Amino acid sequence: MIKNIVIDFGGVLVGLKKENCVAEYHALNMDVIGQYINDYRSEDLFNDLELGKIGINEFCEEARRQSGVNATDEQIKHAWLVLLTGVPQKKLDKILELRKHYRVLLLSNTNAFHWDYSVEHYFKDLNLYFEKVYLSYELGMTKPDRKMFEFMLQDAGIKAEETLFLDDSATNCKAAEKIGIHTWHIGENEDWTQRNFEDL
């Protein structure tokens, strides 16, 4: 019996449009940075950001170094921010509905810059939607590392077999399944808000 719903942020809640981001970096002659986005690469620069090893200012410095372009911090931040397209109201409404029947948590690989912007612009009150939030840059670990899932289970005091995890990454879902968590791999453009969770 499912008692807990764990939701990923990027691609499940917030819309992501990588072509916007790639185009902005191309306009800045920073294609080497845009290529990280285009290839879904997370090593080095972006991985350090998601792990909380560097902040947005260090990110900008490294982006300039790698590209050899003297763009401003604001230009680089804007190019990185246009990746996010917002959180549809129907998804927020669905979470409020789910909270009536389940413990709802968020588990995300993200960075402080994107997260702070999202909290300010997409959620009126984060506590309305999630009982607990687990973010890679705060924990110093990222999915699909099983330690991130294990930490969440222990910290929230929930059982894997009673938990359903929604993520747009098949790799992350497989990692969660290995420790007994039920998963739902959200396909591209799949509208998960229309499903009856009690039937899953």
CSV table of C-alpha atoms in Angstrom, one decimal:
chain,number,residue,atom,x,y,z
A,1,MET,CA,0.0,0.0,0.0
A,2,ILE,CA,1.4,3.3,-1.1
A,3,LYS,CA,1.5,5.9,1.7
A,4,ASN,CA,4.2,8.3,0.4
A,5,ILE,CA,4.7,10.1,-2.9
A,6,VAL,CA,8.1,11.4,-3.8
A,7,ILE,CA,8.3,13.8,-6.7
A,8,ASP,CA,11.2,15.0,-8.8
A,9,PHE,CA,11.4,18.7,-9.6
A,10,GLY,CA,13.0,19.2,-13.1
A,11,GLY,CA,10.9,17.6,-15.9
A,12,VAL,CA,8.2,16.4,-13.5
A,13,LEU,CA,7.1,19.6,-11.9
A,14,VAL,CA,9.0,22.5,-13.5
A,15,GLY,CA,9.1,22.5,-17.3
A,16,LEU,CA,12.5,22.4,-18.9
A,17,LYS,CA,13.3,23.7,-22.4
A,18,LYS,CA,17.0,23.0,-23.1
A,19,GLU,CA,16.8,24.6,-26.5
A,20,ASN,CA,16.2,28.0,-24.9
A,21,CYS,CA,19.2,27.6,-22.7
A,22,VAL,CA,21.4,26.4,-25.6
A,23,ALA,CA,20.3,29.3,-27.8
A,24,GLU,CA,21.1,31.8,-25.1
A,25,TYR,CA,24.6,30.5,-24.6
A,26,HIS,CA,25.1,30.3,-28.3
A,27,ALA,CA,24.2,34.0,-28.5
A,28,LEU,CA,26.9,34.7,-25.9
A,29,ASN,CA,29.4,32.6,-28.0
A,30,MET,CA,29.5,30.2,-25.1
A,31,ASP,CA,28.6,27.0,-27.0
A,32,VAL,CA,31.0,25.0,-24.8
A,33,ILE,CA,28.6,25.6,-21.9
A,34,GLY,CA,25.5,25.2,-24.0
A,35,GLN,CA,26.7,21.8,-25.0
A,36,TYR,CA,26.5,20.5,-21.4
A,37,ILE,CA,22.7,21.2,-21.7
A,38,ASN,CA,22.3,19.9,-25.2
A,39,ASP,CA,23.9,16.6,-24.3
A,40,TYR,CA,22.4,16.3,-20.9
A,41,ARG,CA,25.9,16.1,-19.5
A,42,SER,CA,26.2,16.6,-15.7
A,43,GLU,CA,29.9,16.1,-15.1
A,44,ASP,CA,32.4,18.8,-14.0
A,45,LEU,CA,30.9,22.2,-13.9
A,46,PHE,CA,27.2,21.4,-13.7
A,47,ASN,CA,27.8,18.4,-11.4
A,48,ASP,CA,29.8,20.7,-9.0
A,49,LEU,CA,26.9,23.1,-9.0
A,50,GLU,CA,24.3,20.4,-8.2
A,51,LEU,CA,26.4,19.0,-5.5
A,52,GLY,CA,26.8,22.4,-3.9
A,53,LYS,CA,30.6,22.4,-4.3
A,54,ILE,CA,30.4,25.8,-6.1
A,55,GLY,CA,27.8,28.6,-6.1
A,56,ILE,CA,26.4,30.6,-9.0
A,57,ASN,CA,29.3,33.1,-8.9
A,58,GLU,CA,31.9,30.4,-9.2
A,59,PHE,CA,29.8,28.9,-12.0
A,60,CYS,CA,29.9,32.1,-13.9
A,61,GLU,CA,33.7,32.4,-13.4
A,62,GLU,CA,34.2,28.8,-14.7
A,63,ALA,CA,31.9,29.4,-17.6
A,64,ARG,CA,34.0,32.4,-18.7
A,65,ARG,CA,37.2,30.4,-18.3
A,66,GLN,CA,36.0,27.4,-20.3
A,67,SER,CA,34.5,29.5,-23.1
A,68,GLY,CA,37.1,32.2,-23.2
A,69,VAL,CA,34.3,34.8,-23.4
A,70,ASN,CA,34.0,37.7,-21.0
A,71,ALA,CA,30.2,37.7,-20.5
A,72,THR,CA,28.8,39.3,-17.4
A,73,ASP,CA,27.4,37.3,-14.5
A,74,GLU,CA,23.9,38.5,-15.3
A,75,GLN,CA,24.2,37.3,-18.9
A,76,ILE,CA,25.4,33.9,-17.8
A,77,LYS,CA,22.7,33.6,-15.1
A,78,HIS,CA,20.0,34.6,-17.5
A,79,ALA,CA,21.1,32.0,-20.1
A,80,TRP,CA,21.0,29.4,-17.4
A,81,LEU,CA,17.7,30.5,-16.0
A,82,VAL,CA,15.7,30.3,-19.3
A,83,LEU,CA,16.0,26.5,-19.0
A,84,LEU,CA,13.0,26.7,-16.6
A,85,THR,CA,9.6,27.3,-18.1
A,86,GLY,CA,7.5,27.3,-15.0
A,87,VAL,CA,5.2,25.0,-13.0
A,88,PRO,CA,1.7,24.6,-14.4
A,89,GLN,CA,-1.1,25.4,-11.9
A,90,LYS,CA,-2.7,22.0,-12.5
A,91,LYS,CA,0.4,20.3,-11.1
A,92,LEU,CA,0.4,22.4,-7.9
A,93,ASP,CA,-3.4,21.6,-7.6
A,94,LYS,CA,-2.7,17.9,-8.0
A,95,ILE,CA,-0.1,17.9,-5.2
A,96,LEU,CA,-2.5,19.6,-2.9
A,97,GLU,CA,-5.0,16.9,-3.7
A,98,LEU,CA,-2.4,14.2,-3.1
A,99,ARG,CA,-1.5,15.7,0.3
A,100,LYS,CA,-4.9,14.8,1.5
A,101,HIS,CA,-4.2,11.1,1.2
A,102,TYR,CA,-0.3,10.8,1.1
A,103,ARG,CA,2.8,12.1,2.6
A,104,VAL,CA,4.3,14.1,-0.3
A,105,LEU,CA,8.0,14.8,-0.5
A,106,LEU,CA,10.3,16.3,-3.2
A,107,LEU,CA,13.7,14.8,-4.2
A,108,SER,CA,15.7,16.7,-6.8
A,109,ASN,CA,19.0,17.1,-8.4
A,110,THR,CA,19.2,20.9,-8.6
A,111,ASN,CA,21.2,23.9,-7.8
A,112,ALA,CA,20.7,26.8,-5.4
A,113,PHE,CA,20.2,29.4,-8.2
A,114,HIS,CA,17.4,27.5,-10.0
A,115,TRP,CA,15.8,26.4,-6.7
A,116,ASP,CA,15.7,29.8,-5.1
A,117,TYR,CA,14.2,31.3,-8.3
A,118,SER,CA,11.6,28.6,-8.4
A,119,VAL,CA,10.6,29.0,-4.8
A,120,GLU,CA,10.2,32.7,-5.3
A,121,HIS,CA,8.3,32.6,-8.5
A,122,TYR,CA,6.4,29.2,-8.7
A,123,PHE,CA,5.3,28.5,-5.1
A,124,LYS,CA,3.3,30.8,-2.9
A,125,ASP,CA,4.1,28.6,0.1
A,126,LEU,CA,6.4,25.6,-0.3
A,127,ASN,CA,5.2,24.0,2.9
A,128,LEU,CA,1.7,23.8,1.4
A,129,TYR,CA,3.0,21.3,-1.2
A,130,PHE,CA,5.7,19.3,0.4
A,131,GLU,CA,6.2,17.8,3.9
A,132,LYS,CA,9.9,17.6,3.3
A,133,VAL,CA,12.3,18.7,0.5
A,134,TYR,CA,15.6,17.0,-0.4
A,135,LEU,CA,17.9,18.8,-2.7
A,136,SER,CA,21.2,17.6,-4.1
A,137,TYR,CA,23.1,20.8,-3.5
A,138,GLU,CA,22.2,20.8,0.1
A,139,LEU,CA,22.9,17.1,0.7
A,140,GLY,CA,26.1,16.9,-1.3
A,141,MET,CA,24.8,13.9,-3.2
A,142,THR,CA,22.8,13.4,-6.4
A,143,LYS,CA,20.5,10.8,-7.9
A,144,PRO,CA,21.0,8.0,-9.0
A,145,ASP,CA,23.3,7.5,-5.9
A,146,ARG,CA,21.4,5.1,-3.7
A,147,LYS,CA,22.7,7.0,-0.7
A,148,MET,CA,20.4,9.9,-1.6
A,149,PHE,CA,17.4,7.6,-1.6
A,150,GLU,CA,18.4,5.9,1.6
A,151,PHE,CA,19.0,9.3,3.4
A,152,MET,CA,15.5,10.4,2.3
A,153,LEU,CA,13.9,7.2,3.6
A,154,GLN,CA,15.7,7.4,7.0
A,155,ASP,CA,15.3,11.1,7.5
A,156,ALA,CA,11.5,11.1,6.6
A,157,GLY,CA,10.9,7.9,8.5
A,158,ILE,CA,9.2,6.2,5.6
A,159,LYS,CA,9.5,2.7,4.2
A,160,ALA,CA,10.6,2.0,0.6
A,161,GLU,CA,7.8,-0.5,-0.1
A,162,GLU,CA,5.2,2.1,0.9
A,163,THR,CA,6.7,4.8,-1.3
A,164,LEU,CA,6.1,5.8,-5.0
A,165,PHE,CA,8.8,7.9,-6.7
A,166,LEU,CA,8.0,10.0,-9.8
A,167,ASP,CA,11.0,10.9,-12.0
A,168,ASP,CA,11.6,11.6,-15.7
A,169,SER,CA,14.9,9.7,-15.6
A,170,ALA,CA,14.8,5.9,-16.2
A,171,THR,CA,18.2,5.7,-14.5
A,172,ASN,CA,17.0,7.3,-11.4
A,173,CYS,CA,13.9,5.1,-11.3
A,174,LYS,CA,16.0,2.0,-11.6
A,175,ALA,CA,18.2,3.1,-8.8
A,176,ALA,CA,15.2,3.7,-6.5
A,177,GLU,CA,13.8,0.3,-7.5
A,178,LYS,CA,16.9,-1.5,-6.3
A,179,ILE,CA,16.2,-0.5,-2.8
A,180,GLY,CA,12.5,-1.4,-3.0
A,181,ILE,CA,10.9,1.9,-3.9
A,182,HIS,CA,8.0,1.8,-6.4
A,183,THR,CA,8.6,4.1,-9.3
A,184,TRP,CA,6.8,5.8,-12.1
A,185,HIS,CA,9.0,6.9,-15.0
A,186,ILE,CA,7.4,10.0,-16.4
A,187,GLY,CA,7.7,10.1,-20.1
A,188,GLU,CA,8.2,13.2,-22.2
A,189,ASN,CA,5.0,15.3,-22.3
A,190,GLU,CA,3.2,12.7,-20.1
A,191,ASP,CA,0.5,14.4,-18.0
A,192,TRP,CA,0.8,12.6,-14.7
A,193,THR,CA,-1.8,14.8,-13.1
A,194,GLN,CA,-4.6,12.9,-14.9
A,195,ARG,CA,-3.8,9.6,-13.3
A,196,ASN,CA,-5.7,8.2,-10.3
A,197,PHE,CA,-2.8,7.4,-7.9
A,198,GLU,CA,-5.0,4.9,-6.0
A,199,ASP,CA,-4.9,2.7,-9.1
A,200,LEU,CA,-1.1,2.6,-9.3
